[in-house]
C-alpha positions as a LaTeX table, in Angstrom:
\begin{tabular}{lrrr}
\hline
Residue & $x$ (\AA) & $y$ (\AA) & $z$ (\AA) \\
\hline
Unk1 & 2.37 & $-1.74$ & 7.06 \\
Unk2 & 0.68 & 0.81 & 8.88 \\
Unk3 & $-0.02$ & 1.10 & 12.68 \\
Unk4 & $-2.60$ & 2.78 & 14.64 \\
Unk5 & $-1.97$ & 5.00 & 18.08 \\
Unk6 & $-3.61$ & 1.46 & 19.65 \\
Unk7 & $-0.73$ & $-0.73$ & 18.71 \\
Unk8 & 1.41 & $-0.62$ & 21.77 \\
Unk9 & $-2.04$ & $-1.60$ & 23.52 \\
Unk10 & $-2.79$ & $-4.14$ & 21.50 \\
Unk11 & 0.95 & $-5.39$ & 22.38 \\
Unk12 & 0.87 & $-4.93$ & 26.10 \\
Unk13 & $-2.50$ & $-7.25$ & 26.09 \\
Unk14 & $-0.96$ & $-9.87$ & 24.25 \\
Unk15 & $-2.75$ & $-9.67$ & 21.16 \\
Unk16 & $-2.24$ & $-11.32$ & 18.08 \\
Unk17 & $-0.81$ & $-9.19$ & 15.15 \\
Unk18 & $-1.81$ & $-9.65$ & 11.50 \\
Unk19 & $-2.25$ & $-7.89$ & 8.28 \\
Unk20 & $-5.35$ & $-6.19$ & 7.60 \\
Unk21 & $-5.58$ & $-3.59$ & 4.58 \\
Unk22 & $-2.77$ & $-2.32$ & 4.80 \\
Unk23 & $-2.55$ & $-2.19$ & 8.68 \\
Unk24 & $-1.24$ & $-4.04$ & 11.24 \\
Unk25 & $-4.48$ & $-5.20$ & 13.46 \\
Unk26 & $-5.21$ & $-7.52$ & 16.27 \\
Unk27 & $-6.94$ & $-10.30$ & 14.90 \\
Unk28 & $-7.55$ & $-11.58$ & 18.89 \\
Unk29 & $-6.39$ & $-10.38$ & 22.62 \\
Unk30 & $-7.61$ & $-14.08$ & 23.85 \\
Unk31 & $-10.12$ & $-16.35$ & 22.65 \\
Unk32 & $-12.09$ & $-14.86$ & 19.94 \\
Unk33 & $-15.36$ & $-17.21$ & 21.09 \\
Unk34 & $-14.67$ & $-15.33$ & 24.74 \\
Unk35 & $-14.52$ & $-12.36$ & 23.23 \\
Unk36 & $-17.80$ & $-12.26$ & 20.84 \\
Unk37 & $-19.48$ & $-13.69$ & 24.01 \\
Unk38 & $-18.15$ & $-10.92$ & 26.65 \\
Unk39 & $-19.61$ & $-8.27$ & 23.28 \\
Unk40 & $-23.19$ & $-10.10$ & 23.64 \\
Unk41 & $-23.21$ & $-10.28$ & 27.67 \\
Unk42 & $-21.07$ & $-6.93$ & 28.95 \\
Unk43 & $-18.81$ & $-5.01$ & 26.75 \\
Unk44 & $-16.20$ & $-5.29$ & 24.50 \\
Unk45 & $-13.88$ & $-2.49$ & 22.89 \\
Unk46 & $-11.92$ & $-2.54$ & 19.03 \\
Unk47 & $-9.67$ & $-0.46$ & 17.77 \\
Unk48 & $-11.24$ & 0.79 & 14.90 \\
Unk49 & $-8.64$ & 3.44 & 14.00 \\
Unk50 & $-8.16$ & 2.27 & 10.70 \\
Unk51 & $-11.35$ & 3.18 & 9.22 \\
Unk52 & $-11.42$ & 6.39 & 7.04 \\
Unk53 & $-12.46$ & 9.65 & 7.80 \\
Unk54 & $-13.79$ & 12.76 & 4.91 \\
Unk55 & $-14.84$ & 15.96 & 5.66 \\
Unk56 & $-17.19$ & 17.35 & 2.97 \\
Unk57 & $-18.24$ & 21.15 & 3.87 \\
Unk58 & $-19.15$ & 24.32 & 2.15 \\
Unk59 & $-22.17$ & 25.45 & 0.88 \\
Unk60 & $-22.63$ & 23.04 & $-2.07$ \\
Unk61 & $-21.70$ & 20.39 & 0.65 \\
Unk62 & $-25.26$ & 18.85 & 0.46 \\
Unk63 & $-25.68$ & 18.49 & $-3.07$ \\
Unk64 & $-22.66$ & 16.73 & $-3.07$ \\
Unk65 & $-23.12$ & 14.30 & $-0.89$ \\
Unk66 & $-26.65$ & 13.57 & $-2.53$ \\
Unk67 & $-24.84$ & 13.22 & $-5.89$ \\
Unk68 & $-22.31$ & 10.73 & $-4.37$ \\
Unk69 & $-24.75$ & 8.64 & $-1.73$ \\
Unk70 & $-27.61$ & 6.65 & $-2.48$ \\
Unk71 & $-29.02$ & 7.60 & 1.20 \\
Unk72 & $-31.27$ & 10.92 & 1.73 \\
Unk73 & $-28.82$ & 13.47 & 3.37 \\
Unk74 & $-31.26$ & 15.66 & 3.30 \\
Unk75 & $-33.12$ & 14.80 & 6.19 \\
Unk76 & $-30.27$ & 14.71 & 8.41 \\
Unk77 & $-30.23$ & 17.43 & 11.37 \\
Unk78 & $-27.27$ & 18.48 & 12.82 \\
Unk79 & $-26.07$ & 15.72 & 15.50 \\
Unk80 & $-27.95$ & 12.70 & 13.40 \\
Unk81 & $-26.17$ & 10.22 & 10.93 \\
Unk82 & $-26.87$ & 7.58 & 8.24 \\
Unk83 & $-25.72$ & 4.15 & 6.95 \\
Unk84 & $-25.65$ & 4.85 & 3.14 \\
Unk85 & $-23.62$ & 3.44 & 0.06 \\
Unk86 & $-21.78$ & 5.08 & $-2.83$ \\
Unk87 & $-21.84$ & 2.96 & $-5.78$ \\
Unk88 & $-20.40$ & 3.21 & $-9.85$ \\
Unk89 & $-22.94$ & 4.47 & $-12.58$ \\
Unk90 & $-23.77$ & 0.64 & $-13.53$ \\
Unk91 & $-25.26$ & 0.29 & $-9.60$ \\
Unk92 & $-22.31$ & $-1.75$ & $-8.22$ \\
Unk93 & $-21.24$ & $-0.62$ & $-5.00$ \\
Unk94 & $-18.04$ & 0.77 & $-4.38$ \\
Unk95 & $-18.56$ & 0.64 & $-0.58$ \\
Unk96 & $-20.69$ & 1.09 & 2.52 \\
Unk97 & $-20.27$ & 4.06 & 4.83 \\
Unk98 & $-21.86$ & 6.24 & 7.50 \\
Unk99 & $-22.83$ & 9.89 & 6.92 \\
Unk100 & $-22.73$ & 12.21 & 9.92 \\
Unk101 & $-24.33$ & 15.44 & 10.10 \\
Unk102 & $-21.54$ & 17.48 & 11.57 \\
Unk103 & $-21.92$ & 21.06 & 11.71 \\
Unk104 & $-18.69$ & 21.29 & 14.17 \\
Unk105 & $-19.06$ & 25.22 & 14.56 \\
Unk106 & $-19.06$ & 25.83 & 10.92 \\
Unk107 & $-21.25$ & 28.43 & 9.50 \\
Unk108 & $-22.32$ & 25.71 & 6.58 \\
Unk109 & $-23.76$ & 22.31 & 6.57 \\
Unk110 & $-20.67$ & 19.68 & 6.55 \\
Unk111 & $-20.20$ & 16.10 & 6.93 \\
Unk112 & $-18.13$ & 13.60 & 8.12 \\
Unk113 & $-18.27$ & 10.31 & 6.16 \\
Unk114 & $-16.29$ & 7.48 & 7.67 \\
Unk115 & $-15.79$ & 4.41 & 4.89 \\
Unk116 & $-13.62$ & 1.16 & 5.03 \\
Unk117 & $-9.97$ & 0.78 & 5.75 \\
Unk118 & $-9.66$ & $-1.10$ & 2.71 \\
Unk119 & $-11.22$ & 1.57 & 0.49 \\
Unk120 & $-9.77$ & 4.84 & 2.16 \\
Unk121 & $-7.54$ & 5.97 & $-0.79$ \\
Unk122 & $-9.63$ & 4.85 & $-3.43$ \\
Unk123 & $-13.10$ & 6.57 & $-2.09$ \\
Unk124 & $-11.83$ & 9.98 & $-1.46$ \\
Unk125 & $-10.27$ & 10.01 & $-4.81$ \\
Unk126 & $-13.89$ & 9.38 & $-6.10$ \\
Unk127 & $-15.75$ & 11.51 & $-4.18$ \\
Unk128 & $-13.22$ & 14.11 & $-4.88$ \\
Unk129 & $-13.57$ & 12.99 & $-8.75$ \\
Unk130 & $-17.43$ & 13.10 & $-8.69$ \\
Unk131 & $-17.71$ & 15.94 & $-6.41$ \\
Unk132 & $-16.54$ & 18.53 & $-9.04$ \\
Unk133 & $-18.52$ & 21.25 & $-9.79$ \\
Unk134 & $-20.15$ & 21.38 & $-6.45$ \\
Unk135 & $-19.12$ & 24.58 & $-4.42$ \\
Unk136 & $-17.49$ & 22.38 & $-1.68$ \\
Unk137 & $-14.10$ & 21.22 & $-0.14$ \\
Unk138 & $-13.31$ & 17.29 & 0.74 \\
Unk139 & $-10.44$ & 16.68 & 3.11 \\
Unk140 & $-9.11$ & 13.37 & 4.00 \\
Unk141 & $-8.54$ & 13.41 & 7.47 \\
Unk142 & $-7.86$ & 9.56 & 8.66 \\
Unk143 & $-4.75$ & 10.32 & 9.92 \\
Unk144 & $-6.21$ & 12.74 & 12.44 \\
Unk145 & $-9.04$ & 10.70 & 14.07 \\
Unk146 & $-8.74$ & 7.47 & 16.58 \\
Unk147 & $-11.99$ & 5.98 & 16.80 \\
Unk148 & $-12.61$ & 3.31 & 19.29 \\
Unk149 & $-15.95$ & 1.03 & 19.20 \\
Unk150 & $-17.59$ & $-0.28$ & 22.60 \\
Unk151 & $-19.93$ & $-2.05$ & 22.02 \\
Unk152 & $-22.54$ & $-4.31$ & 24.42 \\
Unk153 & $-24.97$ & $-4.26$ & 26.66 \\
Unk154 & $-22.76$ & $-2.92$ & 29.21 \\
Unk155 & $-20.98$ & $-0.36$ & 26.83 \\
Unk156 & $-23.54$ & 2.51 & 27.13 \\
Unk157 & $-22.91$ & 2.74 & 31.06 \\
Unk158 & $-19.23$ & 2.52 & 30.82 \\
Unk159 & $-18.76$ & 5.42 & 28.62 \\
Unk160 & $-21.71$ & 7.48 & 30.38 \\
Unk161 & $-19.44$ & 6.85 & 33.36 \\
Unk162 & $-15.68$ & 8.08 & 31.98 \\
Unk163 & $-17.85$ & 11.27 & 30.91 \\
Unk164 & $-20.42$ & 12.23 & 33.31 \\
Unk165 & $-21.42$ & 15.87 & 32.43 \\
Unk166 & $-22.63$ & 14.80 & 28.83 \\
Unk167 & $-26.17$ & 12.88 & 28.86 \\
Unk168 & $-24.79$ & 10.31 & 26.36 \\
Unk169 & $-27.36$ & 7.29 & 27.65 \\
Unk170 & $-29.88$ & 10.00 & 25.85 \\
Unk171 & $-28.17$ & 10.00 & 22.57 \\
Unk172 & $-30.95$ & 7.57 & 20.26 \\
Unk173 & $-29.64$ & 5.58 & 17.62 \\
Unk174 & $-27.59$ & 6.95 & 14.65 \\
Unk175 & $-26.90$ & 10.31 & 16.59 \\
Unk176 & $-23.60$ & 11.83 & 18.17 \\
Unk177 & $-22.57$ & 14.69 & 20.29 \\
Unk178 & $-19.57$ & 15.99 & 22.09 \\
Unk179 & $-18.55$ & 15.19 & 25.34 \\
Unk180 & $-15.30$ & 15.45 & 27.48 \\
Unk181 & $-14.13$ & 12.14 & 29.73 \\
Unk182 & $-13.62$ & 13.11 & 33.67 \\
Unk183 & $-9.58$ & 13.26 & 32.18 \\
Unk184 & $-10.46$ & 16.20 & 30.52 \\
Unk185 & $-10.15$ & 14.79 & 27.19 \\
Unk186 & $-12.37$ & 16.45 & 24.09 \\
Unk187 & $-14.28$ & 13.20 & 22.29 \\
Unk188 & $-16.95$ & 12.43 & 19.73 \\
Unk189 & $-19.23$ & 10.26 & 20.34 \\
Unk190 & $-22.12$ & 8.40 & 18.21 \\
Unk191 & $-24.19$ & 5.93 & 19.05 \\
Unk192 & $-23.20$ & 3.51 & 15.81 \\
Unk193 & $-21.32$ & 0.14 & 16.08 \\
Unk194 & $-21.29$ & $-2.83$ & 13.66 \\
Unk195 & $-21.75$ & $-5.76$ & 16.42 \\
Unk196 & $-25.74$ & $-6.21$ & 16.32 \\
Unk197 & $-25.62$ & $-4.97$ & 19.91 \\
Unk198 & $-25.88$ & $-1.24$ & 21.58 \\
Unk199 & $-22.85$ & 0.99 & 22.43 \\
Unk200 & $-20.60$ & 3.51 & 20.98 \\
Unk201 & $-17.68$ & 4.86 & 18.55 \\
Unk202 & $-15.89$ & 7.24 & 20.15 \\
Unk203 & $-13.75$ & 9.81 & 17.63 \\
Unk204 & $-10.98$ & 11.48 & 19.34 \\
Unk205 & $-7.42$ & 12.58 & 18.62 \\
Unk206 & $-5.23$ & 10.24 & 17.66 \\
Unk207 & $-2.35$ & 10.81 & 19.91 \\
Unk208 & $-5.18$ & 10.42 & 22.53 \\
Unk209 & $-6.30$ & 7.08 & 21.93 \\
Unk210 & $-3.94$ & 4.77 & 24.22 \\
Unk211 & $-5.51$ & 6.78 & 27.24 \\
Unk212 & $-8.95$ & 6.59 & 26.56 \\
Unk213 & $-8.81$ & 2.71 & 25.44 \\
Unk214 & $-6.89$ & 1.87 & 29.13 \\
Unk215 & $-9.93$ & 4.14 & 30.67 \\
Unk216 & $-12.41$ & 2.27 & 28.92 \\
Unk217 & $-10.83$ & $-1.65$ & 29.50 \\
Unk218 & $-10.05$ & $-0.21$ & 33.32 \\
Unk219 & $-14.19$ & 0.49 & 33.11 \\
Unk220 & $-14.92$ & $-2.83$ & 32.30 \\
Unk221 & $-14.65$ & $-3.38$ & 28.84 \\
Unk222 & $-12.85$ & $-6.41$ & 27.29 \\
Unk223 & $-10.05$ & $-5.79$ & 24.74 \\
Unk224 & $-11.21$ & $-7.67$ & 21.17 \\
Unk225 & $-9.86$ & $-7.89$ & 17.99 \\
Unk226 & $-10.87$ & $-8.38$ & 14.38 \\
Unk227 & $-11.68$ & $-11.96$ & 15.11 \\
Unk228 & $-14.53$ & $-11.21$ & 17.16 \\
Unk229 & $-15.51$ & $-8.52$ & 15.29 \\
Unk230 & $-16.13$ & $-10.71$ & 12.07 \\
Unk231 & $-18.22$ & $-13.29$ & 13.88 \\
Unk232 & $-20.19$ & $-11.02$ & 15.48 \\
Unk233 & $-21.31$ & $-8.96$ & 11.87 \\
Unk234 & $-22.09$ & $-12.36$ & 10.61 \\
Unk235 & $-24.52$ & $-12.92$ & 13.14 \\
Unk236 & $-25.66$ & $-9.81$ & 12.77 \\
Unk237 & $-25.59$ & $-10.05$ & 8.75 \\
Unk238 & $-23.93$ & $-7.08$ & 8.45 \\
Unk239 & $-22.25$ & $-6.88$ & 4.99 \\
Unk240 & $-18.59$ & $-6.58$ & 4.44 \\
Unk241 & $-16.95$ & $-5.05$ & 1.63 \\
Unk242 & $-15.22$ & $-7.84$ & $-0.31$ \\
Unk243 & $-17.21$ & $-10.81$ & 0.43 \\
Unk244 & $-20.90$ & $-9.39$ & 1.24 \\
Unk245 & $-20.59$ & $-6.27$ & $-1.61$ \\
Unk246 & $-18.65$ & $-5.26$ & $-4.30$ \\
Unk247 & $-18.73$ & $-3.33$ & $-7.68$ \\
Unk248 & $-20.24$ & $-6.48$ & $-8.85$ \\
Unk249 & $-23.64$ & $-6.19$ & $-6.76$ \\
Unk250 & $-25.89$ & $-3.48$ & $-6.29$ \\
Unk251 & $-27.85$ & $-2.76$ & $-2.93$ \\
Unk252 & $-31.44$ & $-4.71$ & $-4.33$ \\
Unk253 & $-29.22$ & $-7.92$ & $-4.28$ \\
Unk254 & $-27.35$ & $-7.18$ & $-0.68$ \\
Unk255 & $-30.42$ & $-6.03$ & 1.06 \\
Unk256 & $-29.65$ & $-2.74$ & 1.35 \\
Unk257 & $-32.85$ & $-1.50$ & $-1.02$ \\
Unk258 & $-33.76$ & 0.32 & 2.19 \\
Unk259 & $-30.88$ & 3.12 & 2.53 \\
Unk260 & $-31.57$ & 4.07 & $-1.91$ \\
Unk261 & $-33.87$ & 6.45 & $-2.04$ \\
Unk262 & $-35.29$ & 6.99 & $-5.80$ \\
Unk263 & $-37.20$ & 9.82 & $-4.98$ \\
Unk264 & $-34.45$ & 12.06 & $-3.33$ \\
Unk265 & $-33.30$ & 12.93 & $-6.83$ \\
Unk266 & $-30.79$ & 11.79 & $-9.35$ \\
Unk267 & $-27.80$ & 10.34 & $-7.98$ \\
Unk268 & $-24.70$ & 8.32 & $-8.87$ \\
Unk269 & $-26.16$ & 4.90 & $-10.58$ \\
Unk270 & $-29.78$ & 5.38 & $-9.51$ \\
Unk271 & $-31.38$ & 4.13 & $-12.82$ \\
Unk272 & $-29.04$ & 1.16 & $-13.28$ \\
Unk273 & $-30.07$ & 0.33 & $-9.78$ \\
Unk274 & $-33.48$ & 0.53 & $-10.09$ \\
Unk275 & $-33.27$ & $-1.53$ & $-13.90$ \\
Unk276 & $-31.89$ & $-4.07$ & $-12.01$ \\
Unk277 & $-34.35$ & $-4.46$ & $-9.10$ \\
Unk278 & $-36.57$ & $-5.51$ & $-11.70$ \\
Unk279 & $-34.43$ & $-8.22$ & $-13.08$ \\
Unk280 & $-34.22$ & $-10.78$ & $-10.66$ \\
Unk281 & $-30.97$ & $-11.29$ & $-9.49$ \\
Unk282 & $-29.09$ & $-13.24$ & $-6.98$ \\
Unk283 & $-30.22$ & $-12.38$ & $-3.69$ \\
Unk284 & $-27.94$ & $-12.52$ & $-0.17$ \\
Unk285 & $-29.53$ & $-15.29$ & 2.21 \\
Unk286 & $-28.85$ & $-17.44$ & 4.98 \\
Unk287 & $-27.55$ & $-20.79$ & 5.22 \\
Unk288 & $-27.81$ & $-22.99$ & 8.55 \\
Unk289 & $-26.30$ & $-26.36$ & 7.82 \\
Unk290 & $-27.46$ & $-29.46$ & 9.51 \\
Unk291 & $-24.82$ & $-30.52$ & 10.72 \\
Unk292 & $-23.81$ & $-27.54$ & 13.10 \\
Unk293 & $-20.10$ & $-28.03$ & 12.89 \\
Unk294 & $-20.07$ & $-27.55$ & 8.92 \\
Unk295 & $-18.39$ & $-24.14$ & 8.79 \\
Unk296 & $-19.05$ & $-22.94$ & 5.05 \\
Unk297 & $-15.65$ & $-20.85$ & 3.69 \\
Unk298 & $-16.00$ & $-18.04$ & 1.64 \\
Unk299 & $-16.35$ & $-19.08$ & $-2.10$ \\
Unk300 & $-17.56$ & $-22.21$ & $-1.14$ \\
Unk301 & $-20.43$ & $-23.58$ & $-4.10$ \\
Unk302 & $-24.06$ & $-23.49$ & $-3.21$ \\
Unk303 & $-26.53$ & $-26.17$ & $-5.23$ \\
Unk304 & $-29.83$ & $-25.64$ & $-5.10$ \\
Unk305 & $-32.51$ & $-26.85$ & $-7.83$ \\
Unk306 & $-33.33$ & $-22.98$ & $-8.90$ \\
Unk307 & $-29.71$ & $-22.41$ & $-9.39$ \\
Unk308 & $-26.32$ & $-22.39$ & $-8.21$ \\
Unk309 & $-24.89$ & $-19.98$ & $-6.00$ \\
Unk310 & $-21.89$ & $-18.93$ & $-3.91$ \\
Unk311 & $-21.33$ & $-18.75$ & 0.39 \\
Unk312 & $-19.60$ & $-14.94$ & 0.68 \\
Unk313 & $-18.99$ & $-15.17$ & 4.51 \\
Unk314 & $-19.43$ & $-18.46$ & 7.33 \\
Unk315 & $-18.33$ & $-18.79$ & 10.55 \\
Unk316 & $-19.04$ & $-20.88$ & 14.26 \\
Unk317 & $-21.54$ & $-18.70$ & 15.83 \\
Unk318 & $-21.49$ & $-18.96$ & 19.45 \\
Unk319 & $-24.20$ & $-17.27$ & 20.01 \\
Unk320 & $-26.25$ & $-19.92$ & 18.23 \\
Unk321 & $-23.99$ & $-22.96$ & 19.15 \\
Unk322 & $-23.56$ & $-23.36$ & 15.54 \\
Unk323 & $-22.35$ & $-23.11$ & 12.39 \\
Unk324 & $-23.68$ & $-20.15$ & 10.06 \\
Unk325 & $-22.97$ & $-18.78$ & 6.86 \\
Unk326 & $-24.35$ & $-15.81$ & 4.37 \\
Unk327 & $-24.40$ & $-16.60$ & 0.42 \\
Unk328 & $-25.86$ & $-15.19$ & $-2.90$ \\
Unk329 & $-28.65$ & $-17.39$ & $-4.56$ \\
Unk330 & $-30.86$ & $-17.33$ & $-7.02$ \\
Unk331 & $-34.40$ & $-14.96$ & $-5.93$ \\
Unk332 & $-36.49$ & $-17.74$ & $-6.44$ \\
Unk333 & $-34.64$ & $-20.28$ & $-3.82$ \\
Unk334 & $-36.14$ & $-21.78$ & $-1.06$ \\
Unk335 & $-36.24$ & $-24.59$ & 1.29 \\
Unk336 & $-33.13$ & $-26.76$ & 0.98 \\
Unk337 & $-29.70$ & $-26.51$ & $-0.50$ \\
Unk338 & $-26.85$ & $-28.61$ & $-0.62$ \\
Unk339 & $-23.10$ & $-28.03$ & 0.31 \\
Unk340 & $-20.48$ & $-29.08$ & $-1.23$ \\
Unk341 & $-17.42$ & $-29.22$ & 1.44 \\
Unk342 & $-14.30$ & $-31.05$ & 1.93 \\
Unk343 & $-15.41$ & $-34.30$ & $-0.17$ \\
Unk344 & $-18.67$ & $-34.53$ & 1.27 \\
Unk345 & $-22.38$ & $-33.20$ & 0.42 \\
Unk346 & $-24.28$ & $-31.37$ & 4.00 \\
Unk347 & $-27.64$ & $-30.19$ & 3.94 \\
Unk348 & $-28.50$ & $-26.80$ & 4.52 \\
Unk349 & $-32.12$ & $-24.89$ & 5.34 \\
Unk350 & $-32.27$ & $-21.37$ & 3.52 \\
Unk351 & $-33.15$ & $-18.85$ & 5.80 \\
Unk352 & $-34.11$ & $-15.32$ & 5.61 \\
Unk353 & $-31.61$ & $-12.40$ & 7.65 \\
Unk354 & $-30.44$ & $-11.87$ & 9.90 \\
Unk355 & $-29.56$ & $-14.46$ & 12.44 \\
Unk356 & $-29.34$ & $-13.19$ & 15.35 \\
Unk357 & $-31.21$ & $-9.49$ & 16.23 \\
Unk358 & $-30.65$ & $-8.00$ & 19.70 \\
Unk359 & $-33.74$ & $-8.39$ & 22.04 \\
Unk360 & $-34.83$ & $-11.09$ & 20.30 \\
\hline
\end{tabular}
């Protein structure tokens, strides 16, 4: 099992420990319900260190990543990012990332695309794969990067604060710069986070991270683990690789229809994709069940007059004060469905995504 830079933190808080791709991660630092409520009132922090992290630069570096995204790179400016998705000729996804326009000093376009722990190995072998021909060079470099996530309503002004000279409170949405924390150390930071709330990932060195995570918690922030994290993305119906998406679903079904763009150009499984927009598949909705308590598991059967389907993600929302849950079903369902749970039948309303939307 791996560890990140973080670990020793995550042990000095009192965190729980567990497996996680490959990693050892804190699942909590206290009580993961305090902890996805201190993210929607102040600020929280994760140790996110475990994502991956490709450099694609060169001078073929934007028809490459065109090739290998569904997303339009093209219209990226230097300091500006993108949620996109690389998927397999057939349209299934292989997994959901974030393109940054990086132009670190380079004389070239480059990029920094940061994908899923549990995918690191496997996507840079298939962007490196599908890549060929392109006048380019990918190199993985997860093992050089820390990234941190704050994240809440509180997170912008705690990180404005550690680094004063840079105007990140200006940064809009889906945008980074560089800035240096009143300790004099060199971050990244973009204004992305997979919470449903506002704040930052901060890149930095990794043998840098335990000093900027105690600056941050010292700020304010509350130490959370992968717990929290999980609830909060369900709320926020973000997808997760694994339950959400797989090579077995392409965007149309997930929701995602909005980062493919057709008319870019050709791309890696842009026809299958579009074939099966038109064919009426399964489509990821919401389930609230009536009885509030009723926490729907992963894998747990979905009946519903139109058709059968299956819960991918459910959890005790308490944001909500209640039981939620995210599930594939047939296009056409609506109204009612029925769960099936631990010898008995609950009632559930089917509800469009997401459910819970900051401001709102």
């Amino acid at each position: 099992m791996k560890r990140t830079s973080l670990y020793q933190n995550h042990v000095a808080a009192g965190a729980r420990i567990v497996p996680f791709a490959g990693w050892e991660m804190p699942v909590q630092c206290g009580s993961i319900l305090d902890e996805v409520r201190a993210v929607r009132q102040s600020a929280g922090i994760f140790d996110v260190s475990h994502m991956g992290q490709v450099r694609v630069l060169g001078a073929g570096s934007l028809s490459a990543v065109q090739r290998l995204f569904t997303n339009n790179a093209a219209a990226l400016t230097p300091g500006r990012a993108q949620y996109s998705l690389m998927c397999q000729p057939d349209g299934g996804i292989l997994d959901d990332l974030i393109v940054y326009r990086w132009d670190d000093g380079a004389a070239e376009p480059d990029y920094l695309i940061v994908v899923n722990a549990s995918n690191r190995e496997t996507d840079y072998a298939w962007m490196v794969e599908h890549s060929c021909g392109e006048d380019c060079t990918l190199a993985d470099l997860s093992d050089d990067f820390a990234l941190l996530a704050v994240q809440g309503p509180q997170a912008v002004g705690i990180v404005q604060g550690l680094a004063p000279a840079a105007d990140l409170a200006g940064i809009p949405a889906f945008s980074h710069a560089a800035a240096t924390l009143i300790d004099g150390t060199p971050v990244h930071v973009a204004r992305t986070g997979y919470t449903g709330e506002d704040g930052f990932e901060i890149f930095c060195a990794w043998d840098a991270a335990p000093a900027v995570w105690d600056s941050v918690v010292a700020a304010g922030a509350a130490p959370c683990g992968l717990g929290a994290r999980d609830v909060l993305r369900i709320e926020a119906c973000y997808p997760l690789y694994g339950h959400e998406i797989n090579t077995s679903t392409v965007p149309y079904q997930a929701g995602l229809g909005w980062v493919v763009k057709p008319k870019k150009g050709d791309f890696i499984g842009r026809d299958a994709m579009l074939a099966a927009r038109a064919a009426g598949l399964p489509r990821l909705r919401g389930l609230l069940p009536d009885d509030p308590r009723a926490i729907p598991r992963e894998g747990a059967p979905v009946r519903h007059p139109d058709g059968d389907g299956t819960v991918t993600s459910g959890t005790f929302s308490p944001t909500l004060n209640r039981a939620i849950a995210m599930g594939y079903l047939p296009a056409s369902a609506e109204g009612e469905a029925t769960l099936p749970m631990r010898g008995r039948e609950y009632a559930a309303r089917i509800v469009d995504l997401p459910f819970y939307k900051r401001g709102s």
